[in-house]
PDB file of C-alpha atoms in Angstrom:
ATOM      1  CA  MET A   1     -75.680  41.603 300.713  1.00  0.00           C
ATOM      2  CA  ASN A   2     -77.556  40.646 297.534  1.00  0.00           C
ATOM      3  CA  THR A   3     -75.758  40.263 294.216  1.00  0.00           C
ATOM      4  CA  GLU A   4     -77.027  43.460 292.603  1.00  0.00           C
ATOM      5  CA  LYS A   5     -76.257  45.577 295.649  1.00  0.00           C
ATOM      6  CA  ASN A   6     -72.823  44.030 295.834  1.00  0.00           C
ATOM      7  CA  LYS A   7     -72.183  44.810 292.168  1.00  0.00           C
ATOM      8  CA  GLU A   8     -73.387  48.396 292.602  1.00  0.00           C
ATOM      9  CA  THR A   9     -71.084  48.938 295.573  1.00  0.00           C
ATOM     10  CA  LEU A  10     -68.124  47.550 293.654  1.00  0.00           C
ATOM     11  CA  ARG A  11     -68.858  49.849 290.747  1.00  0.00           C
ATOM     12  CA  GLU A  12     -68.973  52.877 293.071  1.00  0.00           C
ATOM     13  CA  LEU A  13     -65.622  51.900 294.535  1.00  0.00           C
ATOM     14  CA  ILE A  14     -63.756  51.495 291.256  1.00  0.00           C
ATOM     15  CA  ASP A  15     -65.229  54.773 289.958  1.00  0.00           C
ATOM     16  CA  THR A  16     -63.858  56.669 292.958  1.00  0.00           C
ATOM     17  CA  LYS A  17     -61.238  59.301 292.042  1.00  0.00           C
ATOM     18  CA  ASP A  18     -60.358  60.363 295.591  1.00  0.00           C
ATOM     19  CA  PHE A  19     -57.865  57.632 296.580  1.00  0.00           C
ATOM     20  CA  VAL A  20     -54.120  58.154 296.954  1.00  0.00           C
ATOM     21  CA  ALA A  21     -52.467  56.425 294.005  1.00  0.00           C
ATOM     22  CA  HIS A  22     -50.615  53.143 294.650  1.00  0.00           C
ATOM     23  CA  VAL A  23     -51.029  53.206 298.461  1.00  0.00           C
ATOM     24  CA  SER A  24     -53.138  50.925 300.649  1.00  0.00           C
ATOM     25  CA  VAL A  25     -53.357  49.814 304.284  1.00  0.00           C
ATOM     26  CA  ASP A  26     -53.757  46.306 305.723  1.00  0.00           C
ATOM     27  CA  CYS A  27     -54.614  45.431 309.328  1.00  0.00           C
ATOM     28  CA  THR A  28     -53.261  42.296 310.996  1.00  0.00           C
ATOM     29  CA  ILE A  29     -55.527  41.677 313.994  1.00  0.00           C
ATOM     30  CA  PHE A  30     -54.315  38.957 316.354  1.00  0.00           C
ATOM     31  CA  GLY A  31     -56.556  37.343 318.953  1.00  0.00           C
ATOM     32  CA  PHE A  32     -55.929  35.019 321.895  1.00  0.00           C
ATOM     33  CA  HIS A  33     -58.413  32.238 322.637  1.00  0.00           C
ATOM     34  CA  ASN A  34     -58.083  28.942 324.532  1.00  0.00           C
ATOM     35  CA  ASN A  35     -54.313  29.314 324.584  1.00  0.00           C
ATOM     36  CA  ILE A  36     -54.209  29.654 320.796  1.00  0.00           C
ATOM     37  CA  LEU A  37     -53.014  32.700 318.857  1.00  0.00           C
ATOM     38  CA  LYS A  38     -55.307  33.512 315.934  1.00  0.00           C
ATOM     39  CA  VAL A  39     -55.576  36.118 313.178  1.00  0.00           C
ATOM     40  CA  LEU A  40     -58.751  37.725 311.813  1.00  0.00           C
ATOM     41  CA  LEU A  41     -59.328  37.073 308.095  1.00  0.00           C
ATOM     42  CA  LEU A  42     -61.978  37.972 305.527  1.00  0.00           C
ATOM     43  CA  LYS A  43     -63.223  35.778 302.676  1.00  0.00           C
ATOM     44  CA  TYR A  44     -63.894  37.272 299.249  1.00  0.00           C
ATOM     45  CA  HIS A  45     -67.286  36.880 297.602  1.00  0.00           C
ATOM     46  CA  ASP A  46     -67.409  33.836 295.315  1.00  0.00           C
ATOM     47  CA  LEU A  47     -63.672  33.197 295.687  1.00  0.00           C
ATOM     48  CA  ASP A  48     -61.813  30.629 297.738  1.00  0.00           C
ATOM     49  CA  LEU A  49     -59.396  33.282 298.964  1.00  0.00           C
ATOM     50  CA  TRP A  50     -58.931  35.038 302.281  1.00  0.00           C
ATOM     51  CA  SER A  51     -57.372  38.376 303.100  1.00  0.00           C
ATOM     52  CA  LEU A  52     -56.562  40.778 305.888  1.00  0.00           C
ATOM     53  CA  PRO A  53     -58.928  43.696 306.519  1.00  0.00           C
ATOM     54  CA  GLY A  54     -57.487  46.276 304.145  1.00  0.00           C
ATOM     55  CA  GLY A  55     -58.327  49.018 301.706  1.00  0.00           C
ATOM     56  CA  PHE A  56     -57.368  52.255 300.034  1.00  0.00           C
ATOM     57  CA  VAL A  57     -56.428  55.671 301.416  1.00  0.00           C
ATOM     58  CA  PHE A  58     -58.466  58.796 300.690  1.00  0.00           C
ATOM     59  CA  ASN A  59     -56.607  61.959 299.698  1.00  0.00           C
ATOM     60  CA  ASP A  60     -57.912  63.835 302.740  1.00  0.00           C
ATOM     61  CA  GLU A  61     -57.017  61.334 305.483  1.00  0.00           C
ATOM     62  CA  ASP A  62     -53.884  60.276 307.331  1.00  0.00           C
ATOM     63  CA  LEU A  63     -52.631  56.694 307.074  1.00  0.00           C
ATOM     64  CA  ARG A  64     -53.735  55.890 310.620  1.00  0.00           C
ATOM     65  CA  GLU A  65     -57.174  57.336 309.938  1.00  0.00           C
ATOM     66  CA  ALA A  66     -57.397  55.180 306.826  1.00  0.00           C
ATOM     67  CA  ALA A  67     -56.418  52.055 308.763  1.00  0.00           C
ATOM     68  CA  GLU A  68     -59.019  52.761 311.455  1.00  0.00           C
ATOM     69  CA  ARG A  69     -61.723  53.488 308.873  1.00  0.00           C
ATOM     70  CA  VAL A  70     -60.958  50.411 306.775  1.00  0.00           C
ATOM     71  CA  LEU A  71     -60.901  48.148 309.824  1.00  0.00           C
ATOM     72  CA  HIS A  72     -64.285  49.449 310.956  1.00  0.00           C
ATOM     73  CA  GLU A  73     -65.802  49.138 307.474  1.00  0.00           C
ATOM     74  CA  ARG A  74     -64.602  45.547 307.147  1.00  0.00           C
ATOM     75  CA  THR A  75     -65.180  44.258 310.694  1.00  0.00           C
ATOM     76  CA  HIS A  76     -67.113  46.834 312.778  1.00  0.00           C
ATOM     77  CA  LEU A  77     -64.111  46.972 315.116  1.00  0.00           C
ATOM     78  CA  LYS A  78     -63.380  50.449 316.447  1.00  0.00           C
ATOM     79  CA  ASP A  79     -61.292  52.126 319.134  1.00  0.00           C
ATOM     80  CA  ILE A  80     -58.598  49.509 318.519  1.00  0.00           C
ATOM     81  CA  PHE A  81     -54.970  50.381 319.270  1.00  0.00           C
ATOM     82  CA  LEU A  82     -53.276  49.979 315.869  1.00  0.00           C
ATOM     83  CA  LYS A  83     -49.511  50.026 315.504  1.00  0.00           C
ATOM     84  CA  GLN A  84     -47.796  50.614 312.180  1.00  0.00           C
ATOM     85  CA  PHE A  85     -45.188  47.856 311.863  1.00  0.00           C
ATOM     86  CA  HIS A  86     -43.947  47.524 308.264  1.00  0.00           C
ATOM     87  CA  THR A  87     -44.317  48.702 304.674  1.00  0.00           C
ATOM     88  CA  PHE A  88     -44.678  46.074 301.957  1.00  0.00           C
ATOM     89  CA  GLY A  89     -43.549  47.023 298.467  1.00  0.00           C
ATOM     90  CA  ARG A  90     -42.260  44.014 296.555  1.00  0.00           C
ATOM     91  CA  ILE A  91     -42.805  44.409 292.823  1.00  0.00           C
ATOM     92  CA  ASP A  92     -44.737  41.158 292.531  1.00  0.00           C
ATOM     93  CA  ARG A  93     -46.882  41.480 295.675  1.00  0.00           C
ATOM     94  CA  THR A  94     -50.129  42.034 293.733  1.00  0.00           C
ATOM     95  CA  GLU A  95     -49.466  39.838 290.699  1.00  0.00           C
ATOM     96  CA  ASN A  96     -52.268  37.436 291.689  1.00  0.00           C
ATOM     97  CA  ASN A  97     -54.671  40.329 291.207  1.00  0.00           C
ATOM     98  CA  VAL A  98     -57.745  39.301 293.141  1.00  0.00           C
ATOM     99  CA  HIS A  99     -59.606  42.446 292.121  1.00  0.00           C
ATOM    100  CA  GLN A 100     -59.364  41.512 288.444  1.00  0.00           C
ATOM    101  CA  ILE A 101     -60.832  38.056 289.096  1.00  0.00           C
ATOM    102  CA  LEU A 102     -63.520  39.452 291.372  1.00  0.00           C
ATOM    103  CA  LEU A 103     -64.676  42.102 288.911  1.00  0.00           C
ATOM    104  CA  LYS A 104     -64.690  39.592 286.048  1.00  0.00           C
ATOM    105  CA  ASN A 105     -66.849  37.206 288.088  1.00  0.00           C
ATOM    106  CA  LYS A 106     -69.309  40.046 288.713  1.00  0.00           C
ATOM    107  CA  GLY A 107     -69.445  40.967 285.023  1.00  0.00           C
ATOM    108  CA  ILE A 108     -67.909  44.409 285.608  1.00  0.00           C
ATOM    109  CA  GLU A 109     -65.656  45.503 282.737  1.00  0.00           C
ATOM    110  CA  VAL A 110     -62.723  47.699 283.692  1.00  0.00           C
ATOM    111  CA  PRO A 111     -59.822  48.887 281.479  1.00  0.00           C
ATOM    112  CA  LYS A 112     -56.561  47.005 281.995  1.00  0.00           C
ATOM    113  CA  ASP A 113     -54.792  50.233 282.991  1.00  0.00           C
ATOM    114  CA  HIS A 114     -57.365  51.057 285.709  1.00  0.00           C
ATOM    115  CA  TRP A 115     -55.841  52.188 289.010  1.00  0.00           C
ATOM    116  CA  ILE A 116     -57.186  49.171 290.902  1.00  0.00           C
ATOM    117  CA  PHE A 117     -55.016  46.837 288.791  1.00  0.00           C
ATOM    118  CA  GLN A 118     -51.816  48.832 289.226  1.00  0.00           C
ATOM    119  CA  ARG A 119     -48.979  48.261 291.668  1.00  0.00           C
ATOM    120  CA  PHE A 120     -49.758  49.025 295.319  1.00  0.00           C
ATOM    121  CA  ILE A 121     -47.474  49.573 298.269  1.00  0.00           C
ATOM    122  CA  THR A 122     -49.278  48.719 301.484  1.00  0.00           C
ATOM    123  CA  VAL A 123     -48.646  49.922 305.026  1.00  0.00           C
ATOM    124  CA  GLY A 124     -49.173  47.252 307.672  1.00  0.00           C
ATOM    125  CA  TYR A 125     -50.873  47.902 311.004  1.00  0.00           C
ATOM    126  CA  CYS A 126     -51.344  45.324 313.735  1.00  0.00           C
ATOM    127  CA  SER A 127     -53.158  44.897 317.021  1.00  0.00           C
ATOM    128  CA  LEU A 128     -53.671  42.242 319.682  1.00  0.00           C
ATOM    129  CA  ILE A 129     -57.291  42.029 320.842  1.00  0.00           C
ATOM    130  CA  ASP A 130     -59.773  39.822 322.655  1.00  0.00           C
ATOM    131  CA  PHE A 131     -61.055  37.699 319.774  1.00  0.00           C
ATOM    132  CA  SER A 132     -64.606  37.633 321.154  1.00  0.00           C
ATOM    133  CA  ILE A 133     -65.202  41.338 320.406  1.00  0.00           C
ATOM    134  CA  ALA A 134     -64.917  40.980 316.620  1.00  0.00           C
ATOM    135  CA  ASN A 135     -68.294  41.217 314.887  1.00  0.00           C
ATOM    136  CA  THR A 136     -68.022  41.426 311.129  1.00  0.00           C
ATOM    137  CA  PHE A 137     -70.514  42.071 308.371  1.00  0.00           C
ATOM    138  CA  PRO A 138     -70.399  41.527 304.566  1.00  0.00           C
ATOM    139  CA  ASP A 139     -69.188  44.381 302.391  1.00  0.00           C
ATOM    140  CA  ALA A 140     -68.470  44.871 298.700  1.00  0.00           C
ATOM    141  CA  PHE A 141     -65.470  42.559 298.718  1.00  0.00           C
ATOM    142  CA  ASN A 142     -66.005  40.174 301.634  1.00  0.00           C
ATOM    143  CA  GLU A 143     -68.738  37.751 302.598  1.00  0.00           C
ATOM    144  CA  THR A 144     -67.537  36.405 305.928  1.00  0.00           C
ATOM    145  CA  CYS A 145     -64.934  36.867 308.616  1.00  0.00           C
ATOM    146  CA  GLU A 146     -63.282  34.174 310.728  1.00  0.00           C
ATOM    147  CA  TRP A 147     -60.415  33.595 313.124  1.00  0.00           C
ATOM    148  CA  PHE A 148     -57.642  31.278 311.938  1.00  0.00           C
ATOM    149  CA  GLU A 149     -54.700  29.859 313.851  1.00  0.00           C
ATOM    150  CA  VAL A 150     -51.567  31.701 312.779  1.00  0.00           C
ATOM    151  CA  ASN A 151     -49.903  28.369 311.995  1.00  0.00           C
ATOM    152  CA  ASN A 152     -52.810  27.077 309.904  1.00  0.00           C
ATOM    153  CA  LEU A 153     -53.795  29.740 307.390  1.00  0.00           C
ATOM    154  CA  PRO A 154     -56.134  29.219 304.420  1.00  0.00           C
ATOM    155  CA  LYS A 155     -55.240  30.210 300.859  1.00  0.00           C
ATOM    156  CA  MET A 156     -54.354  33.896 301.037  1.00  0.00           C
ATOM    157  CA  ALA A 157     -54.731  36.752 298.554  1.00  0.00           C
ATOM    158  CA  PHE A 158     -51.779  38.873 297.440  1.00  0.00           C
ATOM    159  CA  ASP A 159     -48.869  38.658 299.931  1.00  0.00           C
ATOM    160  CA  HIS A 160     -51.061  38.661 303.028  1.00  0.00           C
ATOM    161  CA  ASP A 161     -49.442  35.510 304.406  1.00  0.00           C
ATOM    162  CA  ARG A 162     -46.122  37.391 304.456  1.00  0.00           C
ATOM    163  CA  ILE A 163     -47.793  40.380 306.131  1.00  0.00           C
ATOM    164  CA  ILE A 164     -49.129  38.081 308.869  1.00  0.00           C
ATOM    165  CA  GLU A 165     -45.716  36.495 309.350  1.00  0.00           C
ATOM    166  CA  THR A 166     -44.064  39.912 309.638  1.00  0.00           C
ATOM    167  CA  GLY A 167     -46.782  41.145 311.999  1.00  0.00           C
ATOM    168  CA  LEU A 168     -46.276  38.116 314.234  1.00  0.00           C
ATOM    169  CA  GLU A 169     -42.546  38.766 314.306  1.00  0.00           C
ATOM    170  CA  TYR A 170     -43.216  42.376 315.316  1.00  0.00           C
ATOM    171  CA  LEU A 171     -45.622  41.233 318.035  1.00  0.00           C
ATOM    172  CA  ARG A 172     -43.050  38.854 319.462  1.00  0.00           C
ATOM    173  CA  MET A 173     -40.295  41.461 319.399  1.00  0.00           C
ATOM    174  CA  ASN A 174     -42.516  43.957 321.233  1.00  0.00           C
ATOM    175  CA  ILE A 175     -44.502  41.568 323.388  1.00  0.00           C
ATOM    176  CA  ASN A 176     -44.119  43.508 326.651  1.00  0.00           C
ATOM    177  CA  THR A 177     -45.741  46.716 325.417  1.00  0.00           C
ATOM    178  CA  GLU A 178     -48.217  44.995 323.096  1.00  0.00           C
ATOM    179  CA  VAL A 179     -49.588  42.654 325.767  1.00  0.00           C
ATOM    180  CA  ALA A 180     -49.918  45.537 328.227  1.00  0.00           C
ATOM    181  CA  ALA A 181     -51.912  47.558 325.685  1.00  0.00           C
ATOM    182  CA  SER A 182     -54.099  44.688 324.504  1.00  0.00           C
ATOM    183  CA  ASN A 183     -56.531  44.156 327.413  1.00  0.00           C
ATOM    184  CA  LEU A 184     -56.313  40.415 326.784  1.00  0.00           C
ATOM    185  CA  LEU A 185     -55.944  39.832 330.500  1.00  0.00           C
ATOM    186  CA  PRO A 186     -58.274  41.116 333.204  1.00  0.00           C
ATOM    187  CA  GLU A 187     -57.110  44.136 335.189  1.00  0.00           C
ATOM    188  CA  LYS A 188     -55.808  41.766 337.868  1.00  0.00           C
ATOM    189  CA  PHE A 189     -54.178  38.487 336.856  1.00  0.00           C
ATOM    190  CA  THR A 190     -51.848  35.802 338.164  1.00  0.00           C
ATOM    191  CA  MET A 191     -48.314  35.162 336.981  1.00  0.00           C
ATOM    192  CA  LYS A 192     -49.549  31.847 335.575  1.00  0.00           C
ATOM    193  CA  ASP A 193     -52.100  33.694 333.415  1.00  0.00           C
ATOM    194  CA  LEU A 194     -49.398  35.969 332.058  1.00  0.00           C
ATOM    195  CA  GLN A 195     -46.989  33.105 331.439  1.00  0.00           C
ATOM    196  CA  CYS A 196     -49.616  31.232 329.449  1.00  0.00           C
ATOM    197  CA  LEU A 197     -50.174  34.277 327.230  1.00  0.00           C
ATOM    198  CA  TYR A 198     -46.448  34.774 326.645  1.00  0.00           C
ATOM    199  CA  GLU A 199     -45.928  31.106 325.833  1.00  0.00           C
ATOM    200  CA  THR A 200     -48.748  31.173 323.290  1.00  0.00           C
ATOM    201  CA  ILE A 201     -47.492  34.285 321.507  1.00  0.00           C
ATOM    202  CA  LEU A 202     -43.817  33.320 321.550  1.00  0.00           C
ATOM    203  CA  GLY A 203     -44.481  29.656 320.814  1.00  0.00           C
ATOM    204  CA  GLN A 204     -42.204  28.321 323.541  1.00  0.00           C
ATOM    205  CA  LYS A 205     -42.412  27.017 327.085  1.00  0.00           C
ATOM    206  CA  PHE A 206     -40.695  28.524 330.146  1.00  0.00           C
ATOM    207  CA  ARG A 207     -39.839  27.334 333.628  1.00  0.00           C
ATOM    208  CA  ARG A 208     -42.120  29.076 336.097  1.00  0.00           C
ATOM    209  CA  ASN A 209     -39.392  30.513 338.335  1.00  0.00           C
ATOM    210  CA  ASN A 210     -37.308  31.782 335.428  1.00  0.00           C
ATOM    211  CA  PHE A 211     -40.310  33.402 333.788  1.00  0.00           C
ATOM    212  CA  GLN A 212     -41.343  35.181 336.987  1.00  0.00           C
ATOM    213  CA  ARG A 213     -37.826  36.424 337.624  1.00  0.00           C
ATOM    214  CA  LYS A 214     -37.435  37.772 334.087  1.00  0.00           C
ATOM    215  CA  ILE A 215     -40.858  39.427 333.985  1.00  0.00           C
ATOM    216  CA  LEU A 216     -40.433  41.120 337.353  1.00  0.00           C
ATOM    217  CA  SER A 217     -37.026  42.445 336.274  1.00  0.00           C
ATOM    218  CA  LEU A 218     -38.746  44.336 333.432  1.00  0.00           C
ATOM    219  CA  ASN A 219     -40.562  46.507 335.999  1.00  0.00           C
ATOM    220  CA  ILE A 220     -43.829  46.524 334.048  1.00  0.00           C
ATOM    221  CA  LEU A 221     -46.006  44.992 336.803  1.00  0.00           C
ATOM    222  CA  ASP A 222     -47.365  46.015 340.181  1.00  0.00           C
ATOM    223  CA  ARG A 223     -47.848  43.180 342.672  1.00  0.00           C
ATOM    224  CA  LEU A 224     -51.190  43.207 344.495  1.00  0.00           C
ATOM    225  CA  GLU A 225     -52.916  41.014 347.062  1.00  0.00           C
ATOM    226  CA  LYS A 226     -52.960  37.217 346.969  1.00  0.00           C
ATOM    227  CA  LEU A 227     -55.710  35.304 345.224  1.00  0.00           C
ATOM    228  CA  TYR A 228     -57.528  33.189 347.820  1.00  0.00           C
ATOM    229  CA  ASP A 229     -59.919  30.736 346.170  1.00  0.00           C
ATOM    230  CA  GLY A 230     -60.543  28.397 349.114  1.00  0.00           C
ATOM    231  CA  SER A 231     -58.376  25.580 347.742  1.00  0.00           C
ATOM    232  CA  ALA A 232     -55.562  23.866 349.629  1.00  0.00           C
ATOM    233  CA  ASN A 233     -52.990  25.166 347.144  1.00  0.00           C
ATOM    234  CA  LYS A 234     -50.708  28.059 347.987  1.00  0.00           C
ATOM    235  CA  ALA A 235     -52.435  31.299 347.053  1.00  0.00           C
ATOM    236  CA  PRO A 236     -50.695  33.090 344.156  1.00  0.00           C
ATOM    237  CA  TYR A 237     -50.178  36.840 344.032  1.00  0.00           C
ATOM    238  CA  LEU A 238     -52.256  38.986 341.718  1.00  0.00           C
ATOM    239  CA  TYR A 239     -50.573  41.506 339.423  1.00  0.00           C
ATOM    240  CA  LYS A 240     -51.543  44.395 337.187  1.00  0.00           C
ATOM    241  CA  PHE A 241     -49.663  46.341 334.525  1.00  0.00           C
ATOM    242  CA  LYS A 242     -48.156  49.658 335.481  1.00  0.00           C
ATOM    243  CA  ASN A 243     -49.858  52.670 333.964  1.00  0.00           C
ATOM    244  CA  ARG A 244     -46.812  53.603 331.929  1.00  0.00           C
ATOM    245  CA  ILE A 245     -45.003  50.867 330.041  1.00  0.00           C
ATOM    246  CA  TYR A 246     -41.459  51.387 328.790  1.00  0.00           C
ATOM    247  CA  ASN A 247     -39.514  48.739 326.909  1.00  0.00           C
ATOM    248  CA  PRO A 248     -35.999  50.037 326.077  1.00  0.00           C
ATOM    249  CA  THR A 249     -35.072  47.013 323.952  1.00  0.00           C
ATOM    250  CA  ASN A 250     -36.500  45.169 320.996  1.00  0.00           C
ATOM    251  CA  GLN A 251     -35.447  41.779 322.310  1.00  0.00           C
ATOM    252  CA  TYR A 252     -37.577  38.901 323.501  1.00  0.00           C
ATOM    253  CA  PRO A 253     -37.895  39.113 327.310  1.00  0.00           C
ATOM    254  CA  ILE A 254     -36.949  35.441 327.574  1.00  0.00           C
ATOM    255  CA  SER A 255     -35.148  33.190 325.125  1.00  0.00           C
ATOM    256  CA  ASN A 256     -34.631  29.452 324.899  1.00  0.00           C
ATOM    257  CA  GLU A 257     -30.909  30.000 325.300  1.00  0.00           C
ATOM    258  CA  GLU A 258     -31.425  31.731 328.641  1.00  0.00           C
ATOM    259  CA  GLU A 259     -33.902  29.067 329.666  1.00  0.00           C
ATOM    260  CA  GLU A 260     -31.355  26.290 329.191  1.00  0.00           C
ATOM    261  CA  ASN A 261     -28.647  27.947 331.300  1.00  0.00           C
TER     262      ASN A 261
END
């Protein structure tokens, strides 16, 4: 996007009168690649700052509709299962007002009491997707989009590092249902494939037999035929997720304490 077009789009945004006051949405999109858990971030134009895909809520749309719209506008991602996981409302969460710096750099003068500089409470949504499907494009605020390891984040705008941390905690606490809904694994997969995914998300290693026993006890899988690949190794069973997933607890399926016993 050229500079003048970018400036024009910014001006249209700040002149908009149809947003809900003091409310925004932010999307924490996690991806799994090469046994590494990553998060999708956007870089601001002319600023060494990164952010989550987020934006404002129109008066005539629901929060979920706003989250879906904003995510598509920022990344071109659509038909993504988004789960509302937390509301962020600390008084100082927007003190490092990126919008003020951005508008100043573009030579756009805005009154100090403009709505875009005021306090915002944001509603967090998260999803776990195949990282290869993300295809972003520049918009009024952002110039590029990249995946970052969750444990190695760049300099973040606002409180987005805290939002990511909270989203990761939610993902770990609800890993059974989130993994089943994510399509990160093929329709049929081995127990080893599933264990690798769990270990990456939870950040811990498990003994194979203990992991299999715990996972099967959750009754979220159907066991299928064996996977014969022509090797001399014992053929493992293939599994698939049941059509209906029910997780009655908010606890990790496996813990280090259980692993040590």
